[in-house]
């Protein structure tokens, strides 16, 4: 069975280190042969996207491959035929499958039945490419550390679940400031807490979460598929807004991160997003480099 990236926990700590090294080489332009030469990549999107779609569609040809953009209008995953059959068919045409969709079970099933690697480009549960790109961005901006302190304020969503997944593989102090009923996935929290090298704190107090942090991170309060809950979530999460007052509680060297798209004035203020500590557009750029590294890494494992 090929190796896939359905969640960050599919990779070991040693493999993550190799991936970040490969990403650094990708970014410097040191990978000159075209490792995807002669291969097509199915890019399946059943949710909207700017960064993920464009960075894969730009990155695949840079590696010599051919991207095929597919939406649920054509394939109706799990409806027109089983996910398993779609996986078997796609594997006869393409060298890799990237998918952004709602259900994590669809990504897991694709990975189980495909004979090519599957890369998760976001589900309701996790967003691994984002958090891997973000960790790479931290490595670029922060002094080396055995255990960075990352504070997340806001909704306990797919991005938070991926940070917790990262904490279950590598040492991380991850503090979440969120409301009682906007917490991340409980089984993913338990797994992260089981890593003795990581420290997981979940608090209702945003200042406690951010205090002394190296990174202060936020994301939209209502994710794709939940936009009808936007006002209700805004009421619960208002006190977790990332603004300049809250940022004062972080370490003086702290960087500000957001996976984007941002709803400026809601979860983050303009002042913080456009301020000197913000690295949000570096994160967006690094999606391109990390995804190229992920594709090459997974395809190399098949050799
Ligand atoms: N951060 C991110 O995944 O952006 P898109 O939803 O635009 O792809
Ligand atoms: N949590 C957000 C991330 C978007 C990149 C969402 O799922 O909509």
JSON list of N, CA and C and ligand atoms in Angstrom, two decimals, residues 122 127 157-158 219-220 223-224 259-260, ligand 2:
[
{"chain": "A", "resi": 122, "resn": "UNK", "atom": "N", "xyz": [-7.60, 19.34, 3.10]},
{"chain": "A", "resi": 122, "resn": "UNK", "atom": "CA", "xyz": [-8.53, 19.87, 4.12]},
{"chain": "A", "resi": 122, "resn": "UNK", "atom": "C", "xyz": [-9.81, 19.03, 4.13]},
{"chain": "A", "resi": 127, "resn": "UNK", "atom": "N", "xyz": [-6.46, 19.74, 8.59]},
{"chain": "A", "resi": 127, "resn": "UNK", "atom": "CA", "xyz": [-5.88, 20.48, 7.46]},
{"chain": "A", "resi": 127, "resn": "UNK", "atom": "C", "xyz": [-4.35, 20.29, 7.54]},
{"chain": "A", "resi": 157, "resn": "UNK", "atom": "N", "xyz": [-11.21, 24.11, 15.50]},
{"chain": "A", "resi": 157, "resn": "UNK", "atom": "CA", "xyz": [-11.62, 23.54, 14.21]},
{"chain": "A", "resi": 157, "resn": "UNK", "atom": "C", "xyz": [-10.57, 22.58, 13.64]},
{"chain": "A", "resi": 158, "resn": "UNK", "atom": "N", "xyz": [-10.68, 22.35, 12.32]},
{"chain": "A", "resi": 158, "resn": "UNK", "atom": "CA", "xyz": [-9.77, 21.44, 11.61]},
{"chain": "A", "resi": 158, "resn": "UNK", "atom": "C", "xyz": [-8.29, 21.85, 11.71]},
{"chain": "A", "resi": 219, "resn": "UNK", "atom": "N", "xyz": [-7.85, 31.53, 13.35]},
{"chain": "A", "resi": 219, "resn": "UNK", "atom": "CA", "xyz": [-8.52, 31.14, 12.10]},
{"chain": "A", "resi": 219, "resn": "UNK", "atom": "C", "xyz": [-9.96, 31.62, 12.21]},
{"chain": "A", "resi": 220, "resn": "UNK", "atom": "N", "xyz": [-10.67, 31.54, 11.11]},
{"chain": "A", "resi": 220, "resn": "UNK", "atom": "CA", "xyz": [-12.07, 32.00, 11.10]},
{"chain": "A", "resi": 220, "resn": "UNK", "atom": "C", "xyz": [-12.88, 31.31, 12.20]},
{"chain": "A", "resi": 223, "resn": "UNK", "atom": "N", "xyz": [-16.05, 27.80, 9.99]},
{"chain": "A", "resi": 223, "resn": "UNK", "atom": "CA", "xyz": [-15.35, 27.21, 8.85]},
{"chain": "A", "resi": 223, "resn": "UNK", "atom": "C", "xyz": [-16.30, 26.93, 7.69]},
{"chain": "A", "resi": 224, "resn": "UNK", "atom": "N", "xyz": [-15.73, 26.52, 6.56]},
{"chain": "A", "resi": 224, "resn": "UNK", "atom": "CA", "xyz": [-16.55, 26.16, 5.40]},
{"chain": "A", "resi": 224, "resn": "UNK", "atom": "C", "xyz": [-17.52, 25.05, 5.81]},
{"chain": "A", "resi": 259, "resn": "UNK", "atom": "N", "xyz": [-4.17, 30.95, 8.90]},
{"chain": "A", "resi": 259, "resn": "UNK", "atom": "CA", "xyz": [-4.09, 30.12, 7.68]},
{"chain": "A", "resi": 259, "resn": "UNK", "atom": "C", "xyz": [-4.68, 30.82, 6.47]},
{"chain": "A", "resi": 260, "resn": "UNK", "atom": "N", "xyz": [-5.56, 31.82, 6.70]},
{"chain": "A", "resi": 260, "resn": "UNK", "atom": "CA", "xyz": [-6.26, 32.55, 5.65]},
{"chain": "A", "resi": 260, "resn": "UNK", "atom": "C", "xyz": [-7.24, 31.59, 4.92]},
{"chain": "B", "resi": 2, "resn": "LIG", "atom": "N1", "xyz": [-10.99, 26.33, 9.24]},
{"chain": "B", "resi": 2, "resn": "LIG", "atom": "C1", "xyz": [-11.10, 26.87, 7.91]},
{"chain": "B", "resi": 2, "resn": "LIG", "atom": "C2", "xyz": [-9.78, 26.77, 7.21]},
{"chain": "B", "resi": 2, "resn": "LIG", "atom": "C3", "xyz": [-9.77, 27.34, 5.81]},
{"chain": "B", "resi": 2, "resn": "LIG", "atom": "C4", "xyz": [-8.45, 27.19, 5.16]},
{"chain": "B", "resi": 2, "resn": "LIG", "atom": "C5", "xyz": [-12.16, 26.14, 7.14]},
{"chain": "B", "resi": 2, "resn": "LIG", "atom": "O1", "xyz": [-12.23, 24.91, 7.24]},
{"chain": "B", "resi": 2, "resn": "LIG", "atom": "O2", "xyz": [-12.96, 26.79, 6.46]}
]
